[in-house]
Tab-separated table of C-alpha atoms and ligand atoms in Angstrom:
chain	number	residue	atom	x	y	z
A	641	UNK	CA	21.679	138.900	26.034
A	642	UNK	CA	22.681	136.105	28.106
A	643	UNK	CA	25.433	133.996	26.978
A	644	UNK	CA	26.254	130.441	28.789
A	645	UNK	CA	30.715	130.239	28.503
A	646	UNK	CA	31.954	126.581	28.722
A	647	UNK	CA	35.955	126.412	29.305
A	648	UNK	CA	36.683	122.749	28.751
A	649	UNK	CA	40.419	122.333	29.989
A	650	UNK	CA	41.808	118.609	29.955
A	651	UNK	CA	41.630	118.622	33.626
A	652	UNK	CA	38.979	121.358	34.732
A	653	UNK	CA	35.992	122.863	33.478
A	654	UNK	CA	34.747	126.340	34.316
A	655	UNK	CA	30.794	127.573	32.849
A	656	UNK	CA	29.697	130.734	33.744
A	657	UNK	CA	26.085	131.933	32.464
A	658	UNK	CA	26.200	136.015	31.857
A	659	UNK	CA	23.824	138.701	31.240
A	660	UNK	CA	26.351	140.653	28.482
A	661	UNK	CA	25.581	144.201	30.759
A	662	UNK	CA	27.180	143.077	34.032
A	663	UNK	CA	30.495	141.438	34.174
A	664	UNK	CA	29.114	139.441	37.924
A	665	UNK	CA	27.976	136.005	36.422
A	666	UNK	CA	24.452	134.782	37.048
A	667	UNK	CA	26.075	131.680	38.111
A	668	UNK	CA	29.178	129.634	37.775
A	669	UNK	CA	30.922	126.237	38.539
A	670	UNK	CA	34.439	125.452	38.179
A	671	UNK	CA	35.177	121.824	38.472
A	672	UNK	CA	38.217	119.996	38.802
A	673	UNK	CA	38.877	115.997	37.959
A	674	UNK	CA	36.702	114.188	36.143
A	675	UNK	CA	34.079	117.054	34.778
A	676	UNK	CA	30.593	115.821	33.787
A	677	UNK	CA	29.252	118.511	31.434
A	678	UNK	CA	25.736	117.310	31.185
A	679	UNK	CA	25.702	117.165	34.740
A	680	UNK	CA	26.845	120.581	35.207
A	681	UNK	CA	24.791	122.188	32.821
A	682	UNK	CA	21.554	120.245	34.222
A	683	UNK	CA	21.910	122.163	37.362
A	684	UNK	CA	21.954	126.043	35.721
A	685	UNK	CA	19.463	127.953	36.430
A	686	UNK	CA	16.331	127.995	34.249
A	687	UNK	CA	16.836	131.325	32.478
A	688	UNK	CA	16.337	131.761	28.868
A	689	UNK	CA	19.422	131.709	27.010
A	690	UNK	CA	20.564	133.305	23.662
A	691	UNK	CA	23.788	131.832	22.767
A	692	UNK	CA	26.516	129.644	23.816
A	693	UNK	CA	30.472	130.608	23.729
A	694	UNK	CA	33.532	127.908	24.279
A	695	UNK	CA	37.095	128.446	24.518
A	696	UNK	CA	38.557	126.528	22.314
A	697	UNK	CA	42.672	126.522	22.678
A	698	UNK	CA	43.863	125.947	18.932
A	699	UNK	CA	42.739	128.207	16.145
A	700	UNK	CA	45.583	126.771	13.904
A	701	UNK	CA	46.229	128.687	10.475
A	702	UNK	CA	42.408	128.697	9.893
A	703	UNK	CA	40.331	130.485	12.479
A	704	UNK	CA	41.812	133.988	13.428
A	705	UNK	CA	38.433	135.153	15.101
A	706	UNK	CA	35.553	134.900	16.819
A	707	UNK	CA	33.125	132.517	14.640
A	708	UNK	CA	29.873	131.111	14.609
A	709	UNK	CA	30.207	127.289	14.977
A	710	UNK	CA	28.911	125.232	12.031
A	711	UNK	CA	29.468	121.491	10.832
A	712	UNK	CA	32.581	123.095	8.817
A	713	UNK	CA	33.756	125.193	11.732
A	714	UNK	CA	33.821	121.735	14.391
A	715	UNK	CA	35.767	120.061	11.475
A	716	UNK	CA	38.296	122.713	11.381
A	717	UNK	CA	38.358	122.611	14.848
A	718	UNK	CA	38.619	118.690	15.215
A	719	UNK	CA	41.485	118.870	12.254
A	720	UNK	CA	43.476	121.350	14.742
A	721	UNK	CA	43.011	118.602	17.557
A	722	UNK	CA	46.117	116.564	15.896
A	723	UNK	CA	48.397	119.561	17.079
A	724	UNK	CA	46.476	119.882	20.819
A	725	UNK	CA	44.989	116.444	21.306
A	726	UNK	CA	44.871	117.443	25.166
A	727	UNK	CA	42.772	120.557	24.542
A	728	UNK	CA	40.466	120.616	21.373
A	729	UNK	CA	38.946	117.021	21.448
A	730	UNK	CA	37.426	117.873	24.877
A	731	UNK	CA	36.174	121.486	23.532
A	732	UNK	CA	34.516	119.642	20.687
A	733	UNK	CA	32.369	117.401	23.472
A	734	UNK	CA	31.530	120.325	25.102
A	735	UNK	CA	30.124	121.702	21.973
A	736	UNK	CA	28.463	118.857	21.039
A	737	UNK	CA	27.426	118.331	25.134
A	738	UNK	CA	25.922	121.810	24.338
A	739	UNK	CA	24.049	120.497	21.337
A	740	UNK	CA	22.305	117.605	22.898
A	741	UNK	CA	21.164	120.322	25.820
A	742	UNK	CA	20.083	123.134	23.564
A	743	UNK	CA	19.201	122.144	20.511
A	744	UNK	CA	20.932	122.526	16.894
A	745	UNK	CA	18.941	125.868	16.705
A	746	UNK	CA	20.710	127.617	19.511
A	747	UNK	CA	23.880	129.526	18.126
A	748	UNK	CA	27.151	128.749	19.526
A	749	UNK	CA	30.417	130.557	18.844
A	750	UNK	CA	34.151	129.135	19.416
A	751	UNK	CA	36.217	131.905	20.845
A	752	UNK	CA	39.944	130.804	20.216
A	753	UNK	CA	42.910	131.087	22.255
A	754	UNK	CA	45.308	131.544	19.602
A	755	UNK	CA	43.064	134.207	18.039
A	756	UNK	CA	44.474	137.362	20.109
A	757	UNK	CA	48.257	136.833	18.427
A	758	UNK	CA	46.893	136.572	14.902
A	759	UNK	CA	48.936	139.841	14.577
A	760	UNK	CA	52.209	138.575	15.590
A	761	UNK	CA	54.764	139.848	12.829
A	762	UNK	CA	56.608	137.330	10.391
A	763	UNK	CA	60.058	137.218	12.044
A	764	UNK	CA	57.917	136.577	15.587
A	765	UNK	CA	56.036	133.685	14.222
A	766	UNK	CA	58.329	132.175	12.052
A	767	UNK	CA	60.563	129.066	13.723
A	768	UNK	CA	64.293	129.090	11.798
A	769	UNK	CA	63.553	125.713	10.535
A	770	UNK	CA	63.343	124.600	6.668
A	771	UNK	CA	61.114	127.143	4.943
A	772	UNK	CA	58.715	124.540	4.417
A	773	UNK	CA	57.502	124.242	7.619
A	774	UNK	CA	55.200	127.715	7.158
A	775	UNK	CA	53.398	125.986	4.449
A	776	UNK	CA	52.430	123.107	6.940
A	777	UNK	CA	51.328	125.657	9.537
A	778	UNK	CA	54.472	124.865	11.841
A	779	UNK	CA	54.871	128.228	13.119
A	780	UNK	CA	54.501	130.293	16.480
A	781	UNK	CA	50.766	130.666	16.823
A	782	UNK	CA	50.291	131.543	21.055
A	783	UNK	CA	48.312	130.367	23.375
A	784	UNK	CA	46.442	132.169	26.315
A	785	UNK	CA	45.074	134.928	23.856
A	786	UNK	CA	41.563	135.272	25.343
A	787	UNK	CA	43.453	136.030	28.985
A	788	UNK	CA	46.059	138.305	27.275
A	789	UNK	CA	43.718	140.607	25.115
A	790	UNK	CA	41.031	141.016	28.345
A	791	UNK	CA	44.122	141.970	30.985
A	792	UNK	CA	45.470	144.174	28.587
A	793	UNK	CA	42.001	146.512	28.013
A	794	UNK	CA	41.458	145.746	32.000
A	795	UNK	CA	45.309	147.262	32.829
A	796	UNK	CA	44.432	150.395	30.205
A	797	UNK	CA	41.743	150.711	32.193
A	798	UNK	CA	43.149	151.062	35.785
A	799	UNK	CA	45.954	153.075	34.331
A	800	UNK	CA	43.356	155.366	33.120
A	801	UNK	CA	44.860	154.926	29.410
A	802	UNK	CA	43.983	154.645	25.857
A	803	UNK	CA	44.894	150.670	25.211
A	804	UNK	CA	46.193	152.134	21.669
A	805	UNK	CA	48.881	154.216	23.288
A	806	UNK	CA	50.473	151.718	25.291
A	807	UNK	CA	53.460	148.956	25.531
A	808	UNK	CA	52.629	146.032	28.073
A	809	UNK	CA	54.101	142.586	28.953
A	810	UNK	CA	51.277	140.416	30.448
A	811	UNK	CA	52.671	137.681	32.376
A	812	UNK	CA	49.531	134.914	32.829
A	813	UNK	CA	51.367	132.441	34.985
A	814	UNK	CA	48.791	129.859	35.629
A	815	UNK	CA	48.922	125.804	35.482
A	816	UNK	CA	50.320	126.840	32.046
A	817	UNK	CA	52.100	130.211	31.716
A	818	UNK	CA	52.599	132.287	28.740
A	819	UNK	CA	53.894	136.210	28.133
A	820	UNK	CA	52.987	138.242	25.543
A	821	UNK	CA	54.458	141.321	24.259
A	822	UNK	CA	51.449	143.961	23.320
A	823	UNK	CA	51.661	147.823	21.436
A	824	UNK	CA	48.408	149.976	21.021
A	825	UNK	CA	46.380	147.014	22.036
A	826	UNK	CA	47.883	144.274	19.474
A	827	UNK	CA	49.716	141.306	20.273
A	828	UNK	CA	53.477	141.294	18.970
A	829	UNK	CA	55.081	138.804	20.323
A	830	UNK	CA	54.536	135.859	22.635
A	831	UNK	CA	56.299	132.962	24.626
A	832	UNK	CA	53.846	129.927	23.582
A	833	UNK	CA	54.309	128.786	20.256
A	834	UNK	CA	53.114	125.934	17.872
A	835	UNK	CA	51.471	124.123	20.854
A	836	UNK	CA	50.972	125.560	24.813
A	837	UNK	CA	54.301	123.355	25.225
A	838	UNK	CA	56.723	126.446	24.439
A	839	UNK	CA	58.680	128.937	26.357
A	840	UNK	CA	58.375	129.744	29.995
A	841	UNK	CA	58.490	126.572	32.652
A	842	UNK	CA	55.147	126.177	34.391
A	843	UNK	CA	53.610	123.783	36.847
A	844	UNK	CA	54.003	120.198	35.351
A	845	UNK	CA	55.104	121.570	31.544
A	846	UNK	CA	59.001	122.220	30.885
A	847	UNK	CA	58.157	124.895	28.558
A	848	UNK	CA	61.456	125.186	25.819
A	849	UNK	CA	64.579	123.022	26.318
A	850	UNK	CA	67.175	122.384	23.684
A	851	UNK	CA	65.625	120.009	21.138
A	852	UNK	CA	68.892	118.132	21.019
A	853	UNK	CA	67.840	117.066	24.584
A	854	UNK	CA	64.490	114.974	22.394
A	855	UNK	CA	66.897	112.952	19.910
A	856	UNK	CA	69.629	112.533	22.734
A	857	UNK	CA	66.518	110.190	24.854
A	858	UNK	CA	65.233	108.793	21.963
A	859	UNK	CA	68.572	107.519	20.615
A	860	UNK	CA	69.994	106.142	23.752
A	861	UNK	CA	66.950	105.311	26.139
A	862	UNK	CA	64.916	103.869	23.574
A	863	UNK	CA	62.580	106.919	24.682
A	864	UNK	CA	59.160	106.683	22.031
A	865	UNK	CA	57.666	110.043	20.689
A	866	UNK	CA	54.651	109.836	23.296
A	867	UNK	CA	57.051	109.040	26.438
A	868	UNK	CA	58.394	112.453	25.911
A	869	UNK	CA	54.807	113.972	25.244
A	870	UNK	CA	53.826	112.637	28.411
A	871	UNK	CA	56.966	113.665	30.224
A	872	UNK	CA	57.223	117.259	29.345
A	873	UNK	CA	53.433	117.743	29.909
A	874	UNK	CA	52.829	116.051	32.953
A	875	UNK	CA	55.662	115.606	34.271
A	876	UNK	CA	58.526	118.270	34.048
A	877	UNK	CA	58.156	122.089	35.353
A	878	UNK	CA	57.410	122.991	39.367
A	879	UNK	CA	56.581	118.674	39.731
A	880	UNK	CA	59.501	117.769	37.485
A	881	UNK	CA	61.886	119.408	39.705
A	882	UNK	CA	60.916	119.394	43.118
A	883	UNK	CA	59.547	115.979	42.626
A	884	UNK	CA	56.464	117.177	44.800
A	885	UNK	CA	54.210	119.388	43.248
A	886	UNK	CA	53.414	121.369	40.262
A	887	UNK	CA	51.104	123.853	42.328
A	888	UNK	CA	53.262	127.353	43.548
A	889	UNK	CA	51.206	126.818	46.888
A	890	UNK	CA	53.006	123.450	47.576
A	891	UNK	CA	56.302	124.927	46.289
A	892	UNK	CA	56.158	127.873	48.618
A	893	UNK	CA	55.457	125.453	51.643
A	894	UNK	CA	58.418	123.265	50.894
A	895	UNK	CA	60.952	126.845	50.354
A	896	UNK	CA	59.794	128.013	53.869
A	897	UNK	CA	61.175	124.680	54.676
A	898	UNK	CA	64.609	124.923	52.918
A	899	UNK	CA	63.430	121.676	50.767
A	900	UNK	CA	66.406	122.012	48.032
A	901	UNK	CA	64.499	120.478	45.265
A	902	UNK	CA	61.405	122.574	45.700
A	903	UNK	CA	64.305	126.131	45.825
A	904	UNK	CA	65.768	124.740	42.941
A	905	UNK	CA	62.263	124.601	40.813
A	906	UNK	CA	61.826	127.749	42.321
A	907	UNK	CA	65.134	129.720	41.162
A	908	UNK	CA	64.497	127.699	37.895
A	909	UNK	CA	61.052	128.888	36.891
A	910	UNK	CA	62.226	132.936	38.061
A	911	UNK	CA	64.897	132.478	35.746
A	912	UNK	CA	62.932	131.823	32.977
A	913	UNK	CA	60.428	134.464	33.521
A	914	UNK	CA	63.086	137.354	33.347
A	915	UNK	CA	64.166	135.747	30.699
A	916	UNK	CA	61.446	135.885	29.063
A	917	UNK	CA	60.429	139.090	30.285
A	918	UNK	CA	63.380	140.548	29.378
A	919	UNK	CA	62.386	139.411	25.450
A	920	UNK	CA	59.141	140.826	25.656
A	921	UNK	CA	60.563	143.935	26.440
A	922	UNK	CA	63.062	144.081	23.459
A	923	UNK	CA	60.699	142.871	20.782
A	924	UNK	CA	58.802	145.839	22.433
A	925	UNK	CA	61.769	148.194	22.807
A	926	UNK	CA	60.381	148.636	26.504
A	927	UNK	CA	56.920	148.823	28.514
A	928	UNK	CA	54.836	151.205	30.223
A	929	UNK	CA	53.306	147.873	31.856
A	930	UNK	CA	54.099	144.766	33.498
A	931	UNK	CA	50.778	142.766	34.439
A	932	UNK	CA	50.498	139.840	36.590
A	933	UNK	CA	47.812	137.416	36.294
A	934	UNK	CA	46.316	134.535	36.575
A	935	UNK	CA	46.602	131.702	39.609
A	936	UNK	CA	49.690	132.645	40.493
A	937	UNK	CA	50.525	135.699	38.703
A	938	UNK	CA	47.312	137.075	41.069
A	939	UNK	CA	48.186	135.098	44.123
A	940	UNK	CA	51.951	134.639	44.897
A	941	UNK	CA	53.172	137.950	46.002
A	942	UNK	CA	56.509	135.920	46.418
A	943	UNK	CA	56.825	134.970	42.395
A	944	UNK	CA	56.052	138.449	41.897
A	945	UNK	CA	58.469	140.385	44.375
A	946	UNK	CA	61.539	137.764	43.135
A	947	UNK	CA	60.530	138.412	39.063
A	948	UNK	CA	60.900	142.082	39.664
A	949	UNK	CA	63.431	142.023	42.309
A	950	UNK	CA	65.436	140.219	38.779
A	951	UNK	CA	64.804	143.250	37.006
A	952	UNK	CA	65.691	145.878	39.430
A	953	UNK	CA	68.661	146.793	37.323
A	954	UNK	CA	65.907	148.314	34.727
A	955	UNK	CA	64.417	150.796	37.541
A	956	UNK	CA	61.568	147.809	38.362
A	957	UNK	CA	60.753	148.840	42.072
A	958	UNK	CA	57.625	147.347	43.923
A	959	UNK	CA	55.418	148.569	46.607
A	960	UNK	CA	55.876	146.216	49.196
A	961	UNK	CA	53.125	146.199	51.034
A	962	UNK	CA	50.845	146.831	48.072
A	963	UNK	CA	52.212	143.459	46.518
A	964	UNK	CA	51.712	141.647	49.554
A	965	UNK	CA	47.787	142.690	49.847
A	966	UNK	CA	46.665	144.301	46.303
A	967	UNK	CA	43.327	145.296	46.314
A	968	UNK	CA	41.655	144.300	43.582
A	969	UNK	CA	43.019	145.192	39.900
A	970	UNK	CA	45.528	147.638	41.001
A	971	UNK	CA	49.286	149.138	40.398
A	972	UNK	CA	51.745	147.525	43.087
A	973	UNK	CA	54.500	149.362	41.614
A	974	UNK	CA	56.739	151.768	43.939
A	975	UNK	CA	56.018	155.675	42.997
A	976	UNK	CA	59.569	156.041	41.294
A	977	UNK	CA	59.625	152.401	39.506
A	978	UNK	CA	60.583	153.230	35.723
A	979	UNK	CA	57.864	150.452	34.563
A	980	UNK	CA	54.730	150.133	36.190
A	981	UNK	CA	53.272	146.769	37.652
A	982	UNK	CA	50.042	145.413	37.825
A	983	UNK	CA	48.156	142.645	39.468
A	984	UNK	CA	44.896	142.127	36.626
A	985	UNK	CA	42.130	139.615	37.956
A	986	UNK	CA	41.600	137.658	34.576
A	987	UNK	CA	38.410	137.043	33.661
A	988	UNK	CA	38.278	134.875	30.751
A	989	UNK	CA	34.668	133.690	30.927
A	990	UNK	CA	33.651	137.021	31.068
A	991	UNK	CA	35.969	138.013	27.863
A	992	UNK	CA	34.258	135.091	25.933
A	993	UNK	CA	30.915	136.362	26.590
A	994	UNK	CA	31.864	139.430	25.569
A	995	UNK	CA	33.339	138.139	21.935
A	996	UNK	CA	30.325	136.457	21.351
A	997	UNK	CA	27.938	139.457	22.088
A	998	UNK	CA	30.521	141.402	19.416
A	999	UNK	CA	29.713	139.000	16.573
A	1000	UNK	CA	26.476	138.749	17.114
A	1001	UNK	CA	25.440	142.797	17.121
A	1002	UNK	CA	28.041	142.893	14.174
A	1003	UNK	CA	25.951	140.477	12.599
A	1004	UNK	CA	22.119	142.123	13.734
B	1306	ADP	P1	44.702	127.386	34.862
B	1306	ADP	O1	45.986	127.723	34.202
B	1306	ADP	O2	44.422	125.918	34.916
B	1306	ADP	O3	43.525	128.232	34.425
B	1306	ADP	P2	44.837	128.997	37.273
B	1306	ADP	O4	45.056	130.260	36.544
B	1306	ADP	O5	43.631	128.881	38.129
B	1306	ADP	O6	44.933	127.706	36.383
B	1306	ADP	O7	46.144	128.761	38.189
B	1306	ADP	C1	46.244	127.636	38.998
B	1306	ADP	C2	47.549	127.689	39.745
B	1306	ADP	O8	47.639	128.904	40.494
B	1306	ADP	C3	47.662	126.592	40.805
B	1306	ADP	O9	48.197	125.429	40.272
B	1306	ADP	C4	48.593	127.219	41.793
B	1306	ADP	O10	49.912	126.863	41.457
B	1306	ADP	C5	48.473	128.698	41.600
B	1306	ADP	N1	47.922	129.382	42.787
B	1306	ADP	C6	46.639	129.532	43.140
B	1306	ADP	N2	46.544	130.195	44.319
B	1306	ADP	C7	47.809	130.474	44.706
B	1306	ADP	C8	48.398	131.145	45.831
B	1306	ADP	N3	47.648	131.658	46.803
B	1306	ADP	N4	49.737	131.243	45.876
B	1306	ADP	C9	50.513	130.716	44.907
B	1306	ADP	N5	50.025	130.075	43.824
B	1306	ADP	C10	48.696	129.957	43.723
């Protein structure tokens, strides 16, 4: 089969066209500021193709898997927009980008990113506020599922083990960055939470602070509910403290030059990790696993050598030179480290094709 994967983020867009048997795309573009989708997909190459797959970010209470995409599905989908105006309103253009190209005919499928934690457990999902919020759907769902589930099988894989007889943290530390906690291949816990807003600091996102912090601006600085949306998306996190960048390559840069701001956002966003980490592995009661991934999770053997360097006290012990070069998916633990790490290429594209090739044998 070939499957065409749109990823419509609010400020990039990725397509990749697969053949299902081969995980190397037939061709790709990743495009950053200002994304014309019907400009993209004019230039693909003229291949017959069988279905189309989208990552949409927020499944909400509703979708839980994989599904076809029908007038009632891209209602559901534009009804879970009010909680992720930034992501879902552009995913529904690309769908409907998708149906001016190819026709009402062709079958597309939305592939969700909250989907993977579907199987968090009550106390996991549930925030401690009034007990009427879980009838409103204000609850932990996660965010970064489709990345989460595919590094998981991938670190099985290179550790030669059954997914189903494993404990892993995987750490996707992107733009946004999100843990999750996964046993025998199912998602337990997880950092994100009723939007991609929650838990760990990232590049311009604060990730949690003390709500008290909200009311305390709004009260006295005459702060308005979408000043502080704006603020702790776009502005907080790696830019919000150094006051330069939200990219870990900038950041890096300015610590080589002692910048204090930039060592501060630094120290700031390691601190959070282990803390996080360090959840992950209680709601786990410990790992076999600790994967990094994603732009910087892959990249900056400096964010990784500093998280684990935090959790030395557990027996955490890197290779040094393996996590300065690692070859490919690969362990960059040290021989007698008492959890192993991983650096996992994620491949999220690839994991959507996948999902949609699933539903549609299921459905043959
Ligand atoms: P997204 O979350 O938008 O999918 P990516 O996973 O591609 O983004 O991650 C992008 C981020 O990865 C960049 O903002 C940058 O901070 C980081 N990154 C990419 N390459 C490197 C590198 N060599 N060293 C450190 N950080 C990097």
């Amino acid at each position: 089969m070939n499957i065409l994967v749109l990823n419509t983020g609010s400020s990039s867009l990725k397509i990749a066209l697969y053949d299902t048997r081969n995980p190397k795309a037939l061709w790709s573009r990743h495009q950053e500021d200002d994304p014309r989708l019907d400009a993209v997909l004019a230039s693909k190459p003229d291949v017959p193709i069988d279905a189309v797959g989208h990552r949409i970010v927020h499944g909400g209470s509703r979708f839980r898997d994989t599904i076809r995409i029908t007038p009632d599905v891209k209602n559901g989908i534009a009804q879970t927009a009010e909680i992720a105006p930034a992501h879902n309103r552009h995913e529904l253009a690309g769908i409907e980008a998708a149906q001016r190209m190819f026709g009402v005919q062709m079958p597309q499928f939305a592939v969700f990113d909250t989907a993977f934690h579907a199987t968090l457990p009550q106390e996991a999902f549930v925030y401690p506020g009034p007990y009427e919020w879980i009838a409103r759907g204000i609850r932990r769902y996660g965010f970064h599922g489709i990345s989460h589930q595919y590094t998981s099988r991938r670190a099985a894989e290179v550790l030669n083990r059954d997914p189903k007889s494993l404990s892993l943290i995987t750490c996707h530390l992107g733009n946004g960055c999100s843990l999750a906690a996964i046993r025998n291949g199912q998602s337990i816990d997880t950092t994100m939470g009723f939007t991609p807003l929650d838990g760990l600091m990232m590049g311009t996102r604060s990730g949690s602070v003390d709500p008290g912090i909200l009311f305390y601006l709004q009260k006295h600085f005459g702060v308005t509910a979408d000043d502080l949306d704006a603020t702790l998306n776009n502005n907080s996190g790696l830019l919000g403290l150094s006051g330069n960048s939200g990219d870990m390559r900038a950041i890096e840069k300015s610590l080589d030059q002692l910048d204090p701001r930039a060592t501060l956002a630094f120290d700031v966003y390691i601190h959070r990790l282990r803390g996080g980490i360090g959840a992950m592995l209680a709601s786990l009661n410990g790992a076999d696993a600790i994967v990094f991934t994603a732009g910087v999770g892959e990249n900056s053997a400096r964010v990784r050598a500093a998280t684990c360097h935090a959790l030395g006290f557990l027996g955490v012990r890197l290779d040094a030179s393996r996590n300065a070069q690692p070859d490919g998916d690969c362990e960059i633990s040290a021989a007698d480290s008492s959890v192993k790490v991983l650096v996992i290429h994620t491949r999220e594209e690839w994991e959507i094709a996948q999902q949609c090739a699933r539903v549609i044998e299921a459905a043959l």
